[in-house]
Amino acid sequence: MENQMETWNRKRLIHLIIPLVIEQILAVTIGMADTVMVSSAGEAAVSGISLVDSINILLINIFSALATGGAVIGAQYLGKRDRDSACEAAKQLVLSVAALSLVIAVFCLFAKDWLLQMIFGKVEQAVMTNAQIYFFLSALSYPFLAVYNAGAALFRAMGNSKIPMLISAGMNAINIVGNAILIFGFHLDVAGAGIASLVSRIIGCVVVMLLIIRPAYEIHIPALFPLKIHWDMIKNIMRIGVPNGFENGMFQIGKILVQGLISSFGTAAIAANAVAGNIASLEIIPGSAIGMAVITVVGQCIGARDYDGVKKYVKRLMAITYLSMAILNIPLLFLIPQLVGFYNLSGEAMQIAYEILLLHGICAIVIWPASFSLPNALRAANDVKFTMIIAIASMWIFRIGFSYLLALNLNMGVMGVWIAMIIDWCVRAVFLIWRYMSGKWKTKRYI
């Protein structure tokens, strides 16, 4: 069997990572384009999209977690040189996420008003009206987005990150042009932003499915029909996807609860938090991209039982992550005033956003990689339960508990929420580094 340490040479790693970085940049710009373009309609529109996006991110992360489960199993089968099983895993992944996302979409469409009132009932009526419009259009896109994520994850599992990057570029172009036409041309404001995102996700889903059925790829879907369910294969996917999805889901539920707390501080705080969240997503692009590469590389090494390769590539990829985060964020720290200036914010909201981003940028360099890139190595090695337990416990105790302590009891407002988040990062990093160094991930096998 070919050694994975030889397979993942420097050139191949570069070809894997660069498209992932570009794809992450493109993915972030969708949310930023919506927020920047709709900001012309005022802070109520920005706040409405922000509130819904906290729910959207919850569901998107669940879909992505299931896609990650399929990608890990697919990558491990490729490392084992079992392409038939890798292709069957791909089919079962697409069927699973399509069914789940359709159920979630139908529920959200019927329960959207109740959900928004329950979570964000204290917001101003103008904010709530915009949120209801954007949530309806977002829910329509969930099945398309879920299937797209599954297809993109499968391409990454085989080391082909260029195709998801190109599709993402097309989706961004459609979304931005759609925003320009519908928001500025037809003055649809929040509805225009929602429609543009919906259309871009539909097209992305169709394109990725047309490609993933081609036999030329190592992982492909030979035929969706007949819809034969392989429960053993789904079970393996879910062993990784469900803990990862539960972790991400609980994480986002916590963020939604914190968002509800932030909404009680007024529209300026909501808008500042929304803008800071948008720009902060730029600051973690290298780490997010390399985290995806970790899943592919480690997954294939695990499938080949190449544990020395795992150690070598985790060390190399983490070093690249820290270096790239520093190269990006140090200049961004000096550009925060200009970046915040792109948004149509009040003076109070701009000052809050500036302080948040200064804190986040520094900690993104020092703490974020160990908290969020490293655990992908554990997930790719099937060690998903530990990462789930640590993430959930740290989130509820530190991110949520300290948010209320700092923001309310110590009167630190929205800044207290972000400080609590950094404390959560630190706790995660300590436990995850210990787990990886212990080597217990070597004992987890699913295929």
Coordinates of C-alpha atoms in Angstrom, one line a residue:
M1 CA 0.0 0.0 0.0
E2 CA 1.3 3.4 -1.0
N3 CA 2.5 5.5 2.0
Q4 CA 0.4 8.5 2.7
M5 CA 3.4 10.5 3.7
E6 CA 4.7 10.2 0.1
T7 CA 1.3 10.9 -1.4
W8 CA 0.7 14.2 0.4
N9 CA 3.8 16.0 -0.8
R10 CA 4.2 19.8 -0.6
K11 CA 2.8 20.4 -4.1
R12 CA -0.3 18.4 -3.5
L13 CA -0.9 20.2 -0.1
I14 CA -0.6 23.6 -1.8
H15 CA -3.1 22.5 -4.5
L16 CA -5.5 21.4 -1.8
I17 CA -5.1 24.4 0.5
I18 CA -5.1 27.3 -1.9
P19 CA -8.6 26.6 -3.4
L20 CA -9.9 26.1 0.1
V21 CA -8.7 29.5 1.2
I22 CA -10.2 31.1 -1.9
E23 CA -13.5 29.2 -1.3
Q24 CA -13.6 30.4 2.3
I25 CA -13.1 34.0 1.1
L26 CA -15.9 33.6 -1.4
A27 CA -18.2 32.0 1.2
V28 CA -17.7 34.9 3.6
T29 CA -18.4 37.5 1.0
I30 CA -21.9 36.1 0.5
G31 CA -22.9 37.1 4.0
M32 CA -20.9 40.4 3.8
A33 CA -22.5 41.3 0.4
D34 CA -26.0 40.8 1.9
T35 CA -25.2 42.9 4.9
V36 CA -23.3 45.7 3.2
M37 CA -25.8 46.0 0.3
V38 CA -28.9 45.9 2.6
S39 CA -27.4 48.4 5.0
S40 CA -28.7 51.1 2.7
A41 CA -32.1 50.3 4.1
G42 CA -31.0 51.1 7.6
E43 CA -30.0 49.3 10.8
A44 CA -33.4 47.6 11.2
A45 CA -32.7 45.7 7.9
V46 CA -29.1 44.8 9.0
S47 CA -30.4 43.6 12.4
G48 CA -33.2 41.5 10.8
I49 CA -30.7 39.6 8.6
S50 CA -28.3 39.2 11.5
L51 CA -30.9 37.6 13.8
V52 CA -32.0 35.2 11.1
D53 CA -28.4 34.4 10.2
S54 CA -27.8 33.1 13.7
I55 CA -30.5 30.5 13.0
N56 CA -29.2 29.9 9.5
I57 CA -25.7 29.3 10.8
L58 CA -27.1 26.7 13.3
L59 CA -28.7 24.7 10.5
I60 CA -25.9 25.2 8.0
N61 CA -23.5 23.8 10.6
I62 CA -25.7 20.8 11.1
F63 CA -25.7 20.1 7.4
S64 CA -22.0 20.7 7.2
A65 CA -21.4 18.3 10.1
L66 CA -23.2 15.5 8.3
A67 CA -21.3 16.3 5.1
T68 CA -18.1 16.1 7.2
G69 CA -19.1 12.7 8.4
G70 CA -19.5 11.5 4.8
A71 CA -16.3 13.2 3.8
V72 CA -14.3 11.5 6.6
I73 CA -15.7 8.1 5.7
G74 CA -15.0 8.7 2.0
A75 CA -11.5 9.9 2.7
Q76 CA -10.8 6.8 4.9
Y77 CA -12.1 4.5 2.2
L78 CA -9.8 6.2 -0.4
G79 CA -6.9 5.8 2.0
K80 CA -7.8 2.1 2.2
R81 CA -8.0 2.0 -1.6
D82 CA -11.7 0.9 -1.5
R83 CA -13.3 3.2 -4.1
D84 CA -16.5 1.2 -4.4
S85 CA -17.3 1.8 -0.7
A86 CA -16.3 5.4 -1.0
C87 CA -18.8 5.9 -3.8
E88 CA -21.5 4.1 -1.9
A89 CA -20.8 6.3 1.1
A90 CA -21.2 9.4 -1.2
K91 CA -24.7 8.2 -2.3
Q92 CA -25.8 7.5 1.3
L93 CA -24.6 10.9 2.4
V94 CA -26.5 12.8 -0.3
L95 CA -29.7 10.8 0.4
S96 CA -29.4 11.4 4.2
V97 CA -28.8 15.2 4.0
A98 CA -31.5 15.7 1.4
A99 CA -34.1 14.0 3.5
L100 CA -33.1 15.7 6.7
S101 CA -32.8 19.2 5.2
L102 CA -36.2 18.8 3.6
V103 CA -37.9 18.0 6.9
I104 CA -36.1 21.0 8.6
A105 CA -37.1 23.3 5.7
V106 CA -40.8 22.4 5.9
F107 CA -40.8 22.8 9.7
C108 CA -39.2 26.3 9.5
L109 CA -41.6 27.5 6.8
F110 CA -44.6 26.6 9.0
A111 CA -43.1 27.7 12.3
K112 CA -41.0 30.7 11.3
D113 CA -43.1 33.3 13.1
W114 CA -43.3 31.3 16.3
L115 CA -39.6 30.6 16.3
L116 CA -38.6 34.2 15.7
Q117 CA -41.0 35.5 18.4
M118 CA -39.8 32.9 20.9
I119 CA -36.1 33.7 20.4
F120 CA -36.2 37.4 19.6
G121 CA -39.5 38.6 20.9
K122 CA -38.1 41.8 22.4
V123 CA -36.8 43.3 19.2
E124 CA -38.3 46.3 17.5
Q125 CA -41.2 45.6 15.1
A126 CA -39.3 46.8 12.1
V127 CA -36.4 44.4 12.9
M128 CA -38.9 41.5 13.4
T129 CA -40.7 42.2 10.1
N130 CA -37.4 42.1 8.2
A131 CA -36.4 38.9 10.0
Q132 CA -39.6 37.2 9.0
I133 CA -39.1 37.9 5.4
Y134 CA -35.5 36.8 5.3
F135 CA -36.2 33.6 7.3
F136 CA -38.9 32.5 4.9
L137 CA -36.6 32.8 1.9
S138 CA -33.7 31.2 3.8
A139 CA -35.8 28.2 4.7
L140 CA -36.6 27.6 1.1
S141 CA -32.9 27.3 0.4
Y142 CA -32.0 24.7 3.1
P143 CA -32.4 21.5 1.0
F144 CA -30.3 23.0 -1.9
L145 CA -27.6 24.3 0.5
A146 CA -27.4 20.9 2.4
V147 CA -27.0 18.9 -0.8
Y148 CA -24.4 21.4 -2.1
N149 CA -22.4 21.1 1.1
A150 CA -22.5 17.3 0.8
G151 CA -21.2 17.4 -2.8
A152 CA -18.5 19.9 -2.0
A153 CA -17.4 17.9 1.0
L154 CA -17.1 14.8 -1.2
F155 CA -14.8 16.6 -3.7
R156 CA -12.6 17.8 -0.8
A157 CA -12.5 14.2 0.6
M158 CA -10.7 13.1 -2.6
G159 CA -8.4 16.1 -2.5
N160 CA -10.1 18.0 -5.3
S161 CA -10.8 21.4 -3.7
K162 CA -10.7 23.3 -7.0
I163 CA -14.3 22.3 -8.1
P164 CA -16.0 23.5 -4.8
M165 CA -14.0 26.8 -5.2
L166 CA -15.2 27.4 -8.7
I167 CA -18.8 26.6 -7.8
S168 CA -18.6 28.9 -4.8
A169 CA -17.2 31.6 -7.1
G170 CA -20.2 31.2 -9.4
M171 CA -22.6 31.3 -6.4
N172 CA -21.0 34.5 -5.2
A173 CA -21.2 36.2 -8.5
I174 CA -24.9 35.3 -8.8
N175 CA -25.6 36.4 -5.3
I176 CA -23.9 39.8 -5.7
V177 CA -25.4 40.5 -9.1
G178 CA -28.8 39.5 -7.7
N179 CA -28.3 41.8 -4.7
A180 CA -27.5 44.7 -6.9
I181 CA -30.5 44.2 -9.2
L182 CA -33.1 43.3 -6.5
I183 CA -31.9 45.7 -3.7
F184 CA -30.9 48.7 -5.7
G185 CA -32.8 48.2 -8.9
F186 CA -36.2 46.9 -7.5
H187 CA -35.8 48.3 -4.0
L188 CA -36.7 44.9 -2.4
D189 CA -34.2 45.4 0.5
V190 CA -34.2 42.3 2.7
A191 CA -36.4 40.3 0.3
G192 CA -33.9 41.1 -2.5
A193 CA -31.0 39.8 -0.4
G194 CA -32.9 36.6 0.5
I195 CA -34.0 35.9 -3.1
A196 CA -30.4 36.4 -4.4
S197 CA -29.0 33.9 -1.9
L198 CA -31.8 31.4 -2.6
V199 CA -31.1 31.5 -6.4
S200 CA -27.4 31.1 -5.9
R201 CA -27.8 28.1 -3.6
I202 CA -30.2 26.4 -6.1
I203 CA -27.7 26.8 -8.9
G204 CA -24.8 25.6 -6.7
C205 CA -26.7 22.5 -5.7
V206 CA -27.6 21.6 -9.3
V207 CA -24.0 22.1 -10.6
V208 CA -22.3 20.1 -7.9
M209 CA -24.7 17.2 -8.4
L210 CA -24.2 17.2 -12.1
L211 CA -20.5 16.9 -11.5
I212 CA -20.5 14.3 -8.6
I213 CA -22.3 11.7 -10.7
R214 CA -19.5 11.6 -13.3
P215 CA -17.5 8.2 -13.1
A216 CA -14.2 10.0 -13.9
Y217 CA -13.9 11.1 -10.2
E218 CA -12.5 8.7 -7.5
I219 CA -15.6 9.4 -5.4
H220 CA -18.8 9.7 -7.5
I221 CA -22.5 8.7 -7.2
P222 CA -23.1 6.0 -9.8
A223 CA -26.9 6.4 -9.6
L224 CA -29.3 7.9 -7.1
F225 CA -32.1 5.5 -8.2
P226 CA -33.1 3.0 -7.0
L227 CA -33.1 4.7 -3.6
K228 CA -31.5 1.8 -1.7
I229 CA -30.6 2.5 1.9
H230 CA -27.4 1.0 3.3
W231 CA -27.9 1.3 7.0
D232 CA -24.4 0.2 7.9
M233 CA -22.9 2.8 5.7
I234 CA -25.2 5.5 7.1
K235 CA -24.4 4.4 10.6
N236 CA -20.7 5.0 10.0
I237 CA -21.4 8.4 8.5
M238 CA -23.6 9.3 11.5
R239 CA -21.1 8.1 14.0
I240 CA -19.0 11.1 12.9
G241 CA -21.7 13.4 11.6
V242 CA -24.1 13.2 14.5
P243 CA -21.7 14.0 17.3
N244 CA -20.1 16.7 15.1
G245 CA -23.6 18.0 14.2
F246 CA -24.7 17.9 17.8
E247 CA -21.6 19.8 18.8
N248 CA -22.1 22.4 16.1
G249 CA -25.9 22.6 16.8
M250 CA -25.5 23.1 20.5
F251 CA -22.8 25.7 19.8
Q252 CA -25.1 27.6 17.6
I253 CA -28.0 27.3 20.0
G254 CA -25.8 28.9 22.6
K255 CA -24.9 31.7 20.1
I256 CA -28.6 32.2 19.5
L257 CA -29.3 32.5 23.3
V258 CA -26.4 35.0 23.5
Q259 CA -27.9 36.8 20.4
G260 CA -31.1 37.1 22.4
L261 CA -29.2 38.7 25.2
I262 CA -27.5 41.1 22.8
S263 CA -30.9 42.0 21.3
S264 CA -31.9 43.4 24.7
F265 CA -29.1 46.0 24.5
G266 CA -30.8 47.8 21.6
T267 CA -30.5 48.2 17.9
A268 CA -27.1 49.8 17.9
A269 CA -25.7 46.8 19.8
I270 CA -27.4 44.3 17.4
A271 CA -26.0 46.1 14.4
A272 CA -22.5 46.4 15.9
N273 CA -22.5 42.7 16.7
A274 CA -23.7 41.9 13.2
V275 CA -21.0 43.9 11.5
A276 CA -18.3 42.6 13.9
G277 CA -19.4 39.1 13.2
N278 CA -19.2 39.7 9.4
I279 CA -15.7 41.1 9.5
A280 CA -14.6 38.6 12.2
S281 CA -15.4 35.9 9.8
L282 CA -12.7 37.3 7.5
E283 CA -10.1 37.0 10.3
I284 CA -10.5 33.2 10.6
I285 CA -10.5 32.3 6.8
P286 CA -7.1 30.7 6.7
G287 CA -7.8 28.6 9.8
S288 CA -11.2 27.4 8.5
A289 CA -9.7 26.5 5.1
I290 CA -6.8 24.6 6.5
G291 CA -9.2 22.9 8.9
M292 CA -10.9 21.4 5.9
A293 CA -7.6 20.3 4.5
V294 CA -6.8 18.5 7.8
I295 CA -10.0 16.4 7.4
T296 CA -8.9 15.2 3.9
V297 CA -5.3 14.6 4.8
V298 CA -5.8 12.9 8.2
G299 CA -8.8 11.0 6.9
Q300 CA -6.8 9.4 4.1
C301 CA -3.9 8.7 6.5
I302 CA -6.2 7.0 9.0
G303 CA -7.7 4.8 6.2
A304 CA -4.2 3.7 5.3
R305 CA -3.3 3.2 9.0
D306 CA -0.4 5.7 8.6
Y307 CA -0.2 7.2 12.1
D308 CA 3.2 8.7 11.5
G309 CA 1.8 10.5 8.5
V310 CA -1.0 11.9 10.7
K311 CA 1.5 13.3 13.2
K312 CA 3.7 14.8 10.4
Y313 CA 0.9 16.5 8.6
V314 CA -1.0 17.8 11.7
K315 CA 2.3 19.4 12.8
R316 CA 2.8 20.9 9.3
L317 CA -0.7 22.1 8.8
M318 CA -1.0 23.6 12.2
A319 CA 2.2 25.6 11.7
I320 CA 0.8 26.8 8.4
T321 CA -2.4 27.8 10.1
Y322 CA -0.7 29.9 12.8
L323 CA 1.6 31.6 10.2
S324 CA -1.3 32.4 7.8
M325 CA -3.5 33.7 10.6
A326 CA -0.8 36.1 11.7
I327 CA -0.1 37.2 8.1
L328 CA -3.7 38.0 7.6
N329 CA -4.7 39.5 10.9
I330 CA -1.9 41.8 11.7
P331 CA -2.7 44.1 8.7
L332 CA -6.4 43.7 9.4
L333 CA -6.0 45.1 12.9
F334 CA -4.8 48.4 11.3
L335 CA -7.7 48.4 8.8
I336 CA -10.6 47.9 11.2
P337 CA -11.8 51.5 11.0
Q338 CA -11.9 51.4 7.2
L339 CA -13.7 48.0 7.2
V340 CA -16.3 49.1 9.7
G341 CA -16.7 52.3 7.7
F342 CA -18.2 50.3 4.8
Y343 CA -21.3 49.8 6.8
N344 CA -24.0 52.4 7.4
L345 CA -23.7 52.4 11.2
S346 CA -24.3 55.0 13.8
G347 CA -21.3 56.4 15.8
E348 CA -22.2 54.3 18.8
A349 CA -22.4 51.1 16.8
M350 CA -19.1 51.8 15.0
Q351 CA -17.2 52.3 18.2
I352 CA -18.6 49.0 19.7
A353 CA -17.7 47.1 16.5
Y354 CA -14.2 48.5 16.5
E355 CA -13.5 47.4 20.0
I356 CA -14.9 43.9 19.4
L357 CA -12.8 43.4 16.2
L358 CA -9.6 44.5 17.9
L359 CA -10.1 41.9 20.6
H360 CA -11.1 39.2 18.1
G361 CA -8.2 39.8 15.7
I362 CA -5.5 39.4 18.3
C363 CA -7.1 36.2 19.8
A364 CA -7.7 34.8 16.3
I365 CA -3.9 34.7 15.8
V366 CA -3.0 33.2 19.2
I367 CA -5.9 31.0 20.3
W368 CA -8.3 30.1 17.4
P369 CA -6.2 27.5 15.5
A370 CA -5.8 25.2 18.5
S371 CA -9.5 25.6 19.4
F372 CA -11.0 25.0 15.9
S373 CA -8.4 23.7 13.4
L374 CA -6.8 21.0 15.6
P375 CA -10.1 19.3 16.5
N376 CA -10.6 18.4 12.8
A377 CA -7.6 16.1 13.1
L378 CA -9.4 14.3 16.0
R379 CA -12.7 14.1 14.0
A380 CA -10.9 12.7 10.9
A381 CA -9.5 10.0 13.2
N382 CA -13.0 9.2 14.4
D383 CA -12.4 10.7 17.9
V384 CA -15.6 12.8 17.7
K385 CA -17.2 12.2 21.1
F386 CA -14.4 13.8 23.0
T387 CA -14.4 16.9 20.9
M388 CA -18.2 17.1 21.2
I389 CA -18.2 16.8 25.0
I390 CA -15.4 19.4 25.5
A391 CA -17.1 21.9 23.0
I392 CA -20.5 21.6 24.6
A393 CA -19.3 21.8 28.2
S394 CA -17.0 24.8 27.5
M395 CA -19.7 26.6 25.5
W396 CA -22.4 26.3 28.2
I397 CA -20.2 27.0 31.1
F398 CA -17.9 29.7 29.7
R399 CA -19.4 31.2 26.6
I400 CA -23.0 31.4 27.8
G401 CA -22.5 31.5 31.6
F402 CA -19.8 34.2 31.4
S403 CA -21.8 36.1 28.8
Y404 CA -24.5 36.7 31.3
L405 CA -22.0 37.3 34.1
L406 CA -19.9 39.8 32.2
A407 CA -22.6 41.5 30.0
L408 CA -25.3 41.8 32.7
N409 CA -23.8 41.5 36.1
L410 CA -20.7 43.4 35.3
N411 CA -22.4 45.8 32.9
M412 CA -20.0 45.2 30.1
G413 CA -22.7 44.9 27.4
V414 CA -22.0 43.3 24.1
M415 CA -18.2 43.4 24.7
G416 CA -18.7 41.1 27.7
V417 CA -20.3 38.5 25.3
W418 CA -17.2 38.5 23.1
I419 CA -14.8 38.3 26.1
A420 CA -16.7 35.2 27.2
M421 CA -16.2 33.7 23.8
I422 CA -12.5 34.2 24.0
I423 CA -12.5 32.4 27.5
D424 CA -14.3 29.5 25.8
W425 CA -11.6 29.3 23.1
C426 CA -8.9 29.1 25.7
V427 CA -10.6 26.3 27.6
R428 CA -11.2 24.3 24.4
A429 CA -7.5 24.7 23.3
V430 CA -6.1 23.3 26.5
F431 CA -8.2 20.1 26.4
L432 CA -7.9 19.5 22.7
I433 CA -4.1 19.8 22.7
W434 CA -4.0 17.4 25.6
R435 CA -6.2 14.9 23.8
Y436 CA -4.2 15.0 20.6
M437 CA -0.9 14.6 22.5
S438 CA -2.2 11.6 24.4
G439 CA -2.6 9.6 21.2
K440 CA -5.9 8.1 22.2
W441 CA -7.4 8.9 18.8
K442 CA -5.3 6.0 17.4
T443 CA -7.7 3.5 19.0
K444 CA -10.9 4.8 17.1
R445 CA -11.8 2.7 14.0
Y446 CA -15.1 2.7 12.1
I447 CA -14.1 1.0 8.7

